[in-house]
C-alpha cells in the first residue's frame, strides 16, 4: 500500500507516494512493479532533494538491520534504512560512536551517505562519507560493491550523490572509540560575531565538537550575540539512560506559530536564561547532538505553508564580513528564525564529489512561508556567491541552476553515474 510523503520543510508541497522495501532481495521485483523515481530515507532533508520527479518514492527505512558488528576493530555493517539512533543504540554500550552525526538521529544510514552529512566535529572528522569503508549499490539491474578500491569512481559519486547513482542496500562504517555515553559540554554565551570567531578558534583546538546558536534578531550593539556549545566525550562517567520527555506537535496549526513576536520573545529569553559565565555540565549524548528531536513533529509549528532552511558555508578568508552581511540583510528584511546556527567547518577532504562543507563557517536559518522570500534569498545568494561560498542541497528548495553548477563543478561526473531510472525534483531543477 502506498503512503503520502513530504520533505521536512514541507516545501515544495508536491504530492509524493511511497512504497516500502522490507527485504534486500525484494528490490528487483519492487522496482519493476512500483517503478519509483528515487530512494527515500526518513525525509529529514528540508527541500526537494528527497522528492522524486515522477512522485514515486521507494522508502528504504524498513531495511534497518545490523548485518555485522566487529566490537574489537570498531566496524559495523548495516542495512541502509537503519536510523543513526538505532546504530548508536547498538554501538555505544560496546564503547563505539559514529564518527560523524548530524543534528538529527532520525536520518538513515543511506540518507547520511547520500547527502554526505556533517556534524559538530567537521573540523576534526570531516563528513560522514570520510568514514565509509564499503557499500552495496543496486543500479540498473546490477548489485555492485563499492569502496576506495572496488568501483572507486562509483563509490565517490555515491557519497554525496543525492540518491541518484542507485539504491544503497548496506554500508560499512569505521567507528570511533568512546569510554562513556556522556558528553562534557561547555555553554558559553557571547556578545557579538567577533566573539563567536574567537571562541571557535579557541574551542576547535581543545574540543571535538562545537556549534553556536545565534540570536539573528538582535541588532545594534547586540548584533551577532549567541551561545557557543563546545563538547567532548566524557572519559569517566556512570552509565546513564536517557528518557526523552513526551513532547510533540500533535497537529499542524492553521497558521505558523513562528512570527516576529514569538521569535523575538524566544530569542530574548533563550539568550538571557543562559549563564553569563561559561558553564561545564555532563549529560547524555542525545540532547547534546539532537536537541530538536526531543519535540516530535516540530516542523508542524510552521503551519501548512511549511518553511525552508537556508544553509550556506563561507570560506575562511571572507567569513567575518560575509556572515555579517548575511545577518544584516536578514534583519533589514525583518525576517528571522529561532533556530540560527553557526558552525565552523574544517579542511578534511571528502571522497564525495558534491560534498557541501569547506574550510570556513556555515550559517543555517529556518524561514517560515518560503513562497514570499525569493527577493531575500536572491540577496543572500549574491553574498554567498561573491564570498566564494556555496549552499547545501540537503536543505535547499530555491537554488538557481547557474549557482548550483558554479558551486559544485563536479556535478557532471555525478550526472554520468546517475541511474537512468532515478531523478529527483532537485536534480531536475538545478541541472536541466
Ligand atoms: C533537525 C535536523 C537537523 C539536521 N542537522 C544536520 C546537520 O547538522 N548536518 C547535516 O549535514 N545535515 C543535517 N540535517 C539534514 C539531514 O541530516 C539530511 O538531510 C539527511 O540526509 C536526511 O536523511 P534521511 O535518511 O531522512 O534521508 P532523506 O531526506 O529521505 O533523503 C536524502 C537523500 O538521500 C537519498 N537516500 C536515502 N536513502 C537512500 C538509499 N538507501 N540509497 C540511496 N540514496 C538514498 C535520497 O534519495 C535523498 O537524495 C538535519 C535535518 C534535521 C531535520
CSV table of C-alpha atoms and ligand atoms in Angstrom, one decimal:
chain,number,residue,atom,x,y,z
A,1,UNK,CA,0.0,0.0,0.0
A,2,UNK,CA,1.4,3.4,-0.9
A,3,UNK,CA,1.8,6.3,1.6
A,4,UNK,CA,2.0,10.0,1.2
A,5,UNK,CA,5.4,11.7,1.9
A,6,UNK,CA,6.8,15.2,2.3
A,7,UNK,CA,10.2,16.6,3.0
A,8,UNK,CA,11.0,18.0,6.4
A,9,UNK,CA,10.3,21.6,5.5
A,10,UNK,CA,7.0,20.5,3.8
A,11,UNK,CA,8.0,22.8,0.9
A,12,UNK,CA,7.7,22.5,-2.0
A,13,UNK,CA,4.3,20.8,-1.4
A,14,UNK,CA,4.4,18.4,-4.3
A,15,UNK,CA,2.4,15.2,-3.7
A,16,UNK,CA,4.6,12.1,-3.4
A,17,UNK,CA,3.7,8.5,-2.8
A,18,UNK,CA,6.0,5.9,-1.4
A,19,UNK,CA,6.1,2.1,-1.1
A,20,UNK,CA,8.3,0.4,1.4
A,21,UNK,CA,11.0,-2.1,0.8
A,22,UNK,CA,11.2,-4.8,3.5
A,23,UNK,CA,13.9,-7.2,2.3
A,24,UNK,CA,17.0,-6.6,0.2
A,25,UNK,CA,16.3,-9.4,-2.2
A,26,UNK,CA,12.8,-8.0,-2.9
A,27,UNK,CA,14.3,-4.9,-4.7
A,28,UNK,CA,14.4,-6.0,-8.3
A,29,UNK,CA,10.7,-7.1,-8.2
A,30,UNK,CA,9.8,-3.9,-6.3
A,31,UNK,CA,11.5,-1.7,-8.9
A,32,UNK,CA,9.7,-3.5,-11.8
A,33,UNK,CA,6.3,-3.3,-10.2
A,34,UNK,CA,6.3,0.2,-8.4
A,35,UNK,CA,8.8,2.0,-10.8
A,36,UNK,CA,10.0,4.5,-8.2
A,37,UNK,CA,11.9,7.6,-9.2
A,38,UNK,CA,14.1,8.0,-6.0
A,39,UNK,CA,15.2,6.1,-2.9
A,40,UNK,CA,13.8,7.7,0.3
A,41,UNK,CA,15.2,7.5,3.9
A,42,UNK,CA,13.2,9.3,6.5
A,43,UNK,CA,12.6,12.6,4.7
A,44,UNK,CA,14.8,14.6,7.1
A,45,UNK,CA,16.0,16.7,4.1
A,46,UNK,CA,14.3,20.0,4.1
A,47,UNK,CA,13.6,20.7,0.4
A,48,UNK,CA,13.2,18.8,-2.8
A,49,UNK,CA,16.4,16.7,-2.8
A,50,UNK,CA,14.4,13.8,-1.4
A,51,UNK,CA,11.4,14.2,-3.7
A,52,UNK,CA,11.1,12.2,-7.0
A,53,UNK,CA,10.4,13.7,-10.4
A,54,UNK,CA,7.7,11.0,-11.0
A,55,UNK,CA,6.3,11.5,-7.5
A,56,UNK,CA,7.0,7.8,-6.6
A,57,UNK,CA,9.5,7.1,-3.8
A,58,UNK,CA,10.9,3.8,-2.6
A,59,UNK,CA,11.0,4.0,1.2
A,60,UNK,CA,14.2,2.3,2.4
A,61,UNK,CA,13.6,2.7,6.1
A,62,UNK,CA,12.4,-0.8,6.8
A,63,UNK,CA,15.8,-2.1,5.7
A,64,UNK,CA,17.0,-1.5,9.2
A,65,UNK,CA,19.0,-4.5,10.3
A,66,UNK,CA,22.6,-4.7,11.6
A,67,UNK,CA,24.4,-7.2,9.5
A,68,UNK,CA,27.7,-7.5,11.3
A,69,UNK,CA,29.4,-5.7,14.2
A,70,UNK,CA,33.1,-6.1,14.9
A,71,UNK,CA,33.4,-4.9,18.5
A,72,UNK,CA,37.2,-5.2,18.6
A,73,UNK,CA,38.0,-3.3,15.4
A,74,UNK,CA,35.1,-0.9,15.6
A,75,UNK,CA,33.4,-1.7,12.3
A,76,UNK,CA,29.7,-2.0,11.7
A,77,UNK,CA,27.9,-3.2,8.6
A,78,UNK,CA,24.1,-2.3,8.5
A,79,UNK,CA,21.3,-2.0,6.1
A,80,UNK,CA,20.9,1.4,4.6
A,81,UNK,CA,17.5,2.2,6.1
A,82,UNK,CA,18.6,1.9,9.8
A,83,UNK,CA,18.4,5.2,11.7
A,84,UNK,CA,21.5,6.8,13.3
A,85,UNK,CA,19.7,6.4,16.6
A,86,UNK,CA,19.4,2.7,16.2
A,87,UNK,CA,23.0,2.4,15.2
A,88,UNK,CA,24.1,4.3,18.2
A,89,UNK,CA,21.9,2.2,20.5
A,90,UNK,CA,23.8,-0.9,19.3
A,91,UNK,CA,27.3,0.5,19.4
A,92,UNK,CA,27.6,2.9,22.4
A,93,UNK,CA,27.2,0.2,25.1
A,94,UNK,CA,30.1,-1.6,23.3
A,95,UNK,CA,32.3,1.6,23.5
A,96,UNK,CA,31.9,2.9,20.0
A,97,UNK,CA,30.4,6.0,18.4
A,98,UNK,CA,29.6,7.2,14.9
A,99,UNK,CA,32.5,9.4,13.8
A,100,UNK,CA,30.0,12.0,12.4
A,101,UNK,CA,26.4,12.7,13.4
A,102,UNK,CA,24.2,15.4,12.0
A,103,UNK,CA,21.7,17.4,14.2
A,104,UNK,CA,19.0,14.7,14.0
A,105,UNK,CA,19.3,11.0,14.9
A,106,UNK,CA,16.3,10.1,12.7
A,107,UNK,CA,18.4,10.3,9.5
A,108,UNK,CA,19.1,6.9,8.0
A,109,UNK,CA,22.5,5.5,7.1
A,110,UNK,CA,21.6,5.7,3.3
A,111,UNK,CA,20.4,9.3,3.7
A,112,UNK,CA,23.6,10.3,5.6
A,113,UNK,CA,25.8,8.9,2.8
A,114,UNK,CA,23.7,10.4,0.0
A,115,UNK,CA,23.9,13.9,1.5
A,116,UNK,CA,27.4,13.3,2.9
A,117,UNK,CA,26.2,14.9,6.1
A,118,UNK,CA,28.5,16.8,8.5
A,119,UNK,CA,28.3,17.3,12.3
A,120,UNK,CA,29.6,19.4,15.1
A,121,UNK,CA,33.1,17.9,14.6
A,122,UNK,CA,33.7,18.6,10.9
A,123,UNK,CA,36.9,20.4,11.8
A,124,UNK,CA,38.3,17.1,13.2
A,125,UNK,CA,36.5,14.3,11.3
A,126,UNK,CA,35.3,15.7,8.1
A,127,UNK,CA,32.0,14.4,6.6
A,128,UNK,CA,30.1,11.1,7.1
A,129,UNK,CA,31.4,9.8,3.8
A,130,UNK,CA,35.0,10.0,5.0
A,131,UNK,CA,34.3,7.0,7.3
A,132,UNK,CA,32.5,4.7,4.9
A,133,UNK,CA,34.6,1.6,4.2
A,134,UNK,CA,32.3,-0.2,1.7
A,135,UNK,CA,28.8,-0.1,0.4
A,136,UNK,CA,26.4,-2.2,-1.8
A,137,UNK,CA,24.6,-0.4,-4.5
A,138,UNK,CA,21.8,-1.6,-6.7
A,139,UNK,CA,21.7,0.2,-10.0
A,140,UNK,CA,20.4,-0.6,-13.5
A,141,UNK,CA,19.8,-4.2,-12.8
A,142,UNK,CA,23.2,-5.0,-11.1
A,143,UNK,CA,24.4,-5.2,-7.5
A,144,UNK,CA,27.8,-3.6,-7.1
A,145,UNK,CA,30.1,-3.4,-4.1
A,146,UNK,CA,31.9,-0.1,-4.0
A,147,UNK,CA,34.9,1.1,-1.9
A,148,UNK,CA,38.1,3.1,-2.4
A,149,UNK,CA,39.5,0.1,-4.3
A,150,UNK,CA,36.4,-1.6,-5.8
A,151,UNK,CA,34.4,0.5,-8.3
A,152,UNK,CA,36.1,3.6,-6.9
A,153,UNK,CA,34.6,6.2,-9.2
A,154,UNK,CA,31.1,5.0,-8.4
A,155,UNK,CA,31.9,5.0,-4.7
A,156,UNK,CA,32.9,8.6,-5.0
A,157,UNK,CA,29.8,9.5,-7.0
A,158,UNK,CA,27.6,7.8,-4.5
A,159,UNK,CA,29.0,9.6,-1.4
A,160,UNK,CA,27.1,12.9,-1.5
A,161,UNK,CA,25.4,11.6,-4.7
A,162,UNK,CA,21.9,12.7,-3.6
A,163,UNK,CA,20.5,9.2,-4.1
A,164,UNK,CA,21.0,9.5,-7.9
A,165,UNK,CA,23.5,6.7,-8.5
A,166,UNK,CA,21.3,3.8,-7.3
A,167,UNK,CA,19.8,2.2,-4.2
A,168,UNK,CA,22.3,1.8,-1.3
A,169,UNK,CA,21.4,-1.6,0.3
A,170,UNK,CA,24.0,-1.7,3.1
A,171,UNK,CA,27.1,0.1,4.1
A,172,UNK,CA,30.1,-0.5,6.4
A,173,UNK,CA,31.4,2.3,8.7
A,174,UNK,CA,34.6,2.7,10.6
A,175,UNK,CA,33.7,3.8,14.2
A,176,UNK,CA,35.3,5.9,16.8
A,177,UNK,CA,36.1,4.6,20.3
A,178,UNK,CA,34.5,6.2,23.3
A,179,UNK,CA,34.7,5.5,27.0
A,180,UNK,CA,31.2,6.6,28.1
A,181,UNK,CA,27.8,7.6,26.7
A,182,UNK,CA,28.1,11.0,28.2
A,183,UNK,CA,29.2,14.4,26.8
A,184,UNK,CA,31.0,17.1,28.7
A,185,UNK,CA,29.6,20.3,27.3
A,186,UNK,CA,30.6,23.9,27.9
A,187,UNK,CA,27.9,26.5,27.4
A,188,UNK,CA,29.5,29.9,26.7
A,189,UNK,CA,27.4,33.0,26.0
A,190,UNK,CA,28.9,35.5,23.6
A,191,UNK,CA,28.1,39.1,22.7
A,192,UNK,CA,28.9,39.6,19.0
A,193,UNK,CA,30.2,37.9,15.9
A,194,UNK,CA,33.9,38.7,16.7
A,195,UNK,CA,33.4,36.8,20.0
A,196,UNK,CA,32.0,33.8,18.1
A,197,UNK,CA,35.0,33.6,15.8
A,198,UNK,CA,37.4,33.9,18.8
A,199,UNK,CA,35.6,31.2,20.7
A,200,UNK,CA,35.5,28.9,17.6
A,201,UNK,CA,39.3,29.3,17.3
A,202,UNK,CA,39.8,28.6,21.0
A,203,UNK,CA,37.4,25.6,21.3
A,204,UNK,CA,38.2,24.0,18.0
A,205,UNK,CA,41.8,23.3,19.2
A,206,UNK,CA,40.7,21.9,22.6
A,207,UNK,CA,37.3,20.3,21.9
A,208,UNK,CA,36.0,17.7,19.4
A,209,UNK,CA,32.5,19.3,19.0
A,210,UNK,CA,31.5,22.9,18.5
A,211,UNK,CA,28.3,24.7,17.4
A,212,UNK,CA,26.7,28.1,18.2
A,213,UNK,CA,23.1,29.3,18.4
A,214,UNK,CA,22.7,32.9,17.2
A,215,UNK,CA,20.1,35.5,18.0
A,216,UNK,CA,19.6,36.6,14.5
A,217,UNK,CA,17.0,39.3,15.6
A,218,UNK,CA,19.4,41.1,17.9
A,219,UNK,CA,20.6,44.4,16.4
A,220,UNK,CA,22.8,47.4,17.3
A,221,UNK,CA,25.4,46.6,20.0
A,222,UNK,CA,23.8,43.1,20.4
A,223,UNK,CA,24.1,42.1,16.7
A,224,UNK,CA,25.7,38.6,16.5
A,225,UNK,CA,25.2,37.6,20.1
A,226,UNK,CA,24.6,33.9,20.8
A,227,UNK,CA,25.6,30.8,22.8
A,228,UNK,CA,28.5,28.5,21.9
A,229,UNK,CA,28.3,24.8,22.8
A,230,UNK,CA,31.6,23.1,22.9
A,231,UNK,CA,31.7,19.4,23.8
A,232,UNK,CA,33.7,16.2,24.0
A,233,UNK,CA,33.1,12.6,25.1
A,234,UNK,CA,33.4,12.2,28.8
A,235,UNK,CA,36.3,9.9,29.7
A,236,UNK,CA,34.8,8.7,33.0
A,237,UNK,CA,31.1,8.6,33.9
A,238,UNK,CA,28.5,6.4,35.3
A,239,UNK,CA,26.3,4.7,32.7
A,240,UNK,CA,23.1,6.5,32.3
A,241,UNK,CA,19.8,6.1,30.5
A,242,UNK,CA,18.2,9.0,28.6
A,243,UNK,CA,14.4,9.3,28.8
A,244,UNK,CA,13.1,12.0,26.5
A,245,UNK,CA,10.0,13.9,27.7
A,246,UNK,CA,6.9,13.1,25.6
A,247,UNK,CA,6.8,16.5,23.8
A,248,UNK,CA,5.5,17.0,20.3
A,249,UNK,CA,3.2,18.9,17.9
A,250,UNK,CA,0.1,16.6,17.6
A,251,UNK,CA,-1.2,18.5,14.6
A,252,UNK,CA,-0.4,21.3,12.1
A,253,UNK,CA,-1.9,24.7,13.3
A,254,UNK,CA,-3.8,26.6,10.6
A,255,UNK,CA,-1.2,29.4,10.8
A,256,UNK,CA,2.5,29.4,11.5
A,257,UNK,CA,3.3,29.8,15.2
A,258,UNK,CA,6.6,31.3,14.2
A,259,UNK,CA,6.1,35.1,13.7
A,260,UNK,CA,8.2,38.2,14.6
A,261,UNK,CA,6.6,38.5,18.0
A,262,UNK,CA,7.1,34.8,19.1
A,263,UNK,CA,10.6,34.9,17.6
A,264,UNK,CA,11.7,38.0,19.4
A,265,UNK,CA,10.4,36.6,22.8
A,266,UNK,CA,12.0,33.2,22.3
A,267,UNK,CA,15.4,34.6,21.3
A,268,UNK,CA,15.4,37.2,24.1
A,269,UNK,CA,14.5,34.5,26.7
A,270,UNK,CA,16.9,31.9,25.3
A,271,UNK,CA,19.9,34.2,25.4
A,272,UNK,CA,19.1,35.7,28.8
A,273,UNK,CA,18.4,32.4,30.5
A,274,UNK,CA,21.9,31.0,29.6
A,275,UNK,CA,24.5,31.5,32.3
A,276,UNK,CA,26.6,34.7,32.0
A,277,UNK,CA,29.8,32.8,32.7
A,278,UNK,CA,31.0,29.6,30.8
A,279,UNK,CA,29.5,26.6,32.4
A,280,UNK,CA,30.5,22.9,32.2
A,281,UNK,CA,27.9,20.2,32.5
A,282,UNK,CA,27.9,16.4,31.9
A,283,UNK,CA,24.9,14.7,30.2
A,284,UNK,CA,23.8,12.0,27.8
A,285,UNK,CA,24.8,12.4,24.2
A,286,UNK,CA,21.3,12.5,22.8
A,287,UNK,CA,20.2,16.0,23.9
A,288,UNK,CA,23.7,17.4,23.0
A,289,UNK,CA,23.7,16.1,19.5
A,290,UNK,CA,19.9,16.0,18.7
A,291,UNK,CA,18.3,18.8,20.7
A,292,UNK,CA,15.3,19.3,18.3
A,293,UNK,CA,14.5,15.6,18.1
A,294,UNK,CA,13.0,15.8,21.7
A,295,UNK,CA,10.0,17.6,20.2
A,296,UNK,CA,8.4,15.2,17.7
A,297,UNK,CA,7.0,16.8,14.5
A,298,UNK,CA,8.3,20.2,15.5
A,299,UNK,CA,8.2,21.1,11.8
A,300,UNK,CA,4.4,21.3,12.0
A,301,UNK,CA,4.7,24.6,14.0
A,302,UNK,CA,5.4,26.4,10.8
A,303,UNK,CA,1.8,25.7,9.7
A,304,UNK,CA,0.5,24.4,6.4
A,305,UNK,CA,2.7,26.6,4.2
A,306,UNK,CA,5.9,25.0,5.6
A,307,UNK,CA,9.4,26.5,5.9
A,308,UNK,CA,12.7,26.5,4.2
A,309,UNK,CA,16.1,26.2,5.8
A,310,UNK,CA,18.8,28.4,4.3
A,311,UNK,CA,22.2,26.9,4.8
A,312,UNK,CA,25.4,28.3,3.3
A,313,UNK,CA,29.1,28.0,4.0
A,314,UNK,CA,31.6,30.8,3.6
A,315,UNK,CA,35.3,30.2,3.1
A,316,UNK,CA,37.6,31.3,6.0
A,317,UNK,CA,39.1,34.3,4.0
A,318,UNK,CA,35.7,36.1,3.9
A,319,UNK,CA,33.7,34.5,6.7
A,320,UNK,CA,33.6,37.5,9.1
A,321,UNK,CA,32.4,40.1,6.5
A,322,UNK,CA,30.1,37.8,4.6
A,323,UNK,CA,28.3,36.4,7.7
A,324,UNK,CA,27.8,39.9,9.0
A,325,UNK,CA,26.4,41.0,5.6
A,326,UNK,CA,24.0,38.0,5.6
A,327,UNK,CA,22.8,38.8,9.1
A,328,UNK,CA,22.3,42.5,8.1
A,329,UNK,CA,20.3,41.5,5.0
A,330,UNK,CA,18.1,39.2,7.1
A,331,UNK,CA,17.5,41.9,9.8
A,332,UNK,CA,16.7,44.5,7.1
A,333,UNK,CA,14.2,42.2,5.5
A,334,UNK,CA,12.6,41.8,9.0
A,335,UNK,CA,13.0,38.1,8.7
A,336,UNK,CA,14.5,35.7,11.2
A,337,UNK,CA,14.5,32.4,12.8
A,338,UNK,CA,14.5,31.0,16.3
A,339,UNK,CA,17.0,28.5,15.0
A,340,UNK,CA,20.0,30.1,13.6
A,341,UNK,CA,23.2,28.0,13.8
A,342,UNK,CA,26.8,28.9,13.2
A,343,UNK,CA,29.3,26.2,12.7
A,344,UNK,CA,33.0,26.1,11.9
A,345,UNK,CA,34.0,23.7,9.1
A,346,UNK,CA,37.5,22.3,8.6
A,347,UNK,CA,39.5,21.3,5.6
A,348,UNK,CA,39.3,17.5,5.8
A,349,UNK,CA,38.6,16.4,2.2
A,350,UNK,CA,35.6,14.2,1.5
A,351,UNK,CA,35.8,11.4,-1.1
A,352,UNK,CA,32.4,12.6,-2.4
A,353,UNK,CA,32.0,14.8,-5.5
A,354,UNK,CA,29.2,17.0,-4.2
A,355,UNK,CA,30.2,17.5,-0.6
A,356,UNK,CA,28.9,20.7,0.9
A,357,UNK,CA,31.3,21.8,3.7
A,358,UNK,CA,34.5,23.8,3.0
A,359,UNK,CA,37.1,25.3,5.4
A,360,UNK,CA,35.1,28.2,6.8
A,361,UNK,CA,31.9,28.9,8.6
A,362,UNK,CA,28.4,27.6,7.9
A,363,UNK,CA,25.2,29.6,8.8
A,364,UNK,CA,21.8,27.9,8.8
A,365,UNK,CA,18.5,29.6,9.5
A,366,UNK,CA,14.8,28.5,9.1
A,367,UNK,CA,12.4,30.8,7.4
A,368,UNK,CA,8.6,30.4,7.5
A,369,UNK,CA,6.5,30.8,4.4
A,370,UNK,CA,9.3,30.5,1.9
A,371,UNK,CA,6.9,31.3,-1.0
A,372,UNK,CA,7.3,35.0,-0.4
A,373,UNK,CA,11.0,35.1,0.3
A,374,UNK,CA,12.5,34.9,-3.2
A,375,UNK,CA,13.9,38.5,-3.1
A,376,UNK,CA,15.6,37.9,0.2
A,377,UNK,CA,17.1,34.6,-1.0
A,378,UNK,CA,18.4,36.3,-4.1
A,379,UNK,CA,20.2,38.9,-2.0
A,380,UNK,CA,21.6,36.2,0.3
A,381,UNK,CA,22.7,34.1,-2.6
A,382,UNK,CA,24.6,37.0,-4.1
A,383,UNK,CA,26.6,37.5,-0.8
A,384,UNK,CA,27.4,33.8,-0.7
A,385,UNK,CA,28.4,33.7,-4.4
A,386,UNK,CA,30.6,36.8,-4.1
A,387,UNK,CA,32.4,35.4,-1.0
A,388,UNK,CA,33.2,32.1,-2.8
A,389,UNK,CA,30.8,30.1,-0.6
A,390,UNK,CA,28.0,27.6,-1.5
A,391,UNK,CA,24.5,26.4,-0.5
A,392,UNK,CA,23.6,23.0,0.9
A,393,UNK,CA,21.4,20.8,-1.4
A,394,UNK,CA,20.1,18.8,1.6
A,395,UNK,CA,18.3,22.0,2.9
A,396,UNK,CA,17.5,23.7,-0.4
A,397,UNK,CA,14.4,24.5,-2.3
A,398,UNK,CA,15.4,27.6,-4.2
A,399,UNK,CA,19.0,27.4,-5.5
A,400,UNK,CA,19.4,28.7,-9.1
A,401,UNK,CA,20.7,26.3,-11.7
A,402,UNK,CA,23.7,28.6,-12.5
A,403,UNK,CA,24.7,28.8,-8.9
A,404,UNK,CA,24.5,25.1,-8.4
A,405,UNK,CA,26.8,24.4,-11.3
A,406,UNK,CA,29.2,27.1,-10.1
A,407,UNK,CA,29.2,25.8,-6.5
A,408,UNK,CA,29.5,22.1,-7.5
A,409,UNK,CA,31.6,21.9,-10.7
A,410,UNK,CA,31.8,18.1,-10.5
A,411,UNK,CA,28.0,17.7,-10.9
A,412,UNK,CA,28.6,16.4,-14.4
A,413,UNK,CA,30.5,13.5,-13.1
A,414,UNK,CA,27.6,12.6,-10.9
A,415,UNK,CA,25.2,13.0,-13.8
A,416,UNK,CA,27.3,10.5,-15.8
A,417,UNK,CA,26.8,8.0,-13.0
A,418,UNK,CA,23.1,8.7,-12.5
A,419,UNK,CA,20.9,5.6,-12.7
A,420,UNK,CA,18.7,6.5,-15.7
A,421,UNK,CA,15.6,5.4,-13.8
A,422,UNK,CA,16.3,7.8,-11.0
A,423,UNK,CA,15.6,11.6,-11.0
A,424,UNK,CA,14.9,14.0,-8.1
A,425,UNK,CA,13.0,17.2,-8.3
A,426,UNK,CA,16.1,18.9,-7.0
A,427,UNK,CA,18.4,17.5,-9.7
A,428,UNK,CA,15.9,18.3,-12.4
A,429,UNK,CA,15.7,21.9,-11.2
A,430,UNK,CA,19.4,22.6,-11.0
A,431,UNK,CA,20.8,20.6,-13.9
A,432,UNK,CA,18.1,20.7,-16.7
B,1,LIG,C1,16.7,18.7,12.9
B,1,LIG,C2,17.6,18.4,11.7
B,1,LIG,C3,18.9,18.7,11.9
B,1,LIG,C4,19.8,18.4,10.9
B,1,LIG,N1,21.2,18.6,11.1
B,1,LIG,C5,22.0,18.4,10.1
B,1,LIG,C6,23.4,18.6,10.3
B,1,LIG,O1,23.9,19.0,11.3
B,1,LIG,N2,24.3,18.3,9.2
B,1,LIG,C7,23.8,17.8,8.1
B,1,LIG,O2,24.6,17.6,7.2
B,1,LIG,N3,22.5,17.6,7.8
B,1,LIG,C8,21.6,17.9,8.8
B,1,LIG,N4,20.3,17.6,8.6
B,1,LIG,C9,19.8,17.1,7.3
B,1,LIG,C10,19.8,15.6,7.3
B,1,LIG,O3,20.8,15.0,8.1
B,1,LIG,C11,20.0,15.0,5.9
B,1,LIG,O4,19.1,15.6,5.1
B,1,LIG,C12,19.9,13.5,5.8
B,1,LIG,O5,20.4,13.2,4.5
B,1,LIG,C13,18.5,13.0,6.0
B,1,LIG,O6,18.5,11.6,6.0
B,1,LIG,P1,17.2,10.7,5.6
B,1,LIG,O7,17.5,9.3,5.9
B,1,LIG,O8,16.0,11.3,6.2
B,1,LIG,O9,17.2,10.9,4.0
B,1,LIG,P2,16.1,11.6,3.1
B,1,LIG,O10,15.9,13.0,3.5
B,1,LIG,O11,14.9,10.7,3.0
B,1,LIG,O12,16.8,11.6,1.7
B,1,LIG,C14,18.0,12.3,1.5
B,1,LIG,C15,18.8,11.8,0.2
B,1,LIG,O13,19.2,10.5,0.5
B,1,LIG,C16,18.8,9.6,-0.6
B,1,LIG,N5,18.7,8.3,0.0
B,1,LIG,C17,18.1,8.0,1.1
B,1,LIG,N6,18.2,6.6,1.4
B,1,LIG,C18,19.0,6.1,0.4
B,1,LIG,C19,19.4,4.8,0.0
B,1,LIG,N7,19.2,3.8,0.8
B,1,LIG,N8,20.2,4.7,-1.1
B,1,LIG,C20,20.5,5.8,-1.9
B,1,LIG,N9,20.1,7.0,-1.6
B,1,LIG,C21,19.3,7.2,-0.5
B,1,LIG,C22,17.5,10.2,-1.1
B,1,LIG,O14,17.3,9.9,-2.4
B,1,LIG,C23,17.8,11.7,-1.0
B,1,LIG,O15,18.5,12.2,-2.1
B,1,LIG,C24,19.4,17.9,9.6
B,1,LIG,C25,18.0,17.6,9.5
B,1,LIG,C26,17.1,17.9,10.5
B,1,LIG,C27,15.6,17.6,10.3
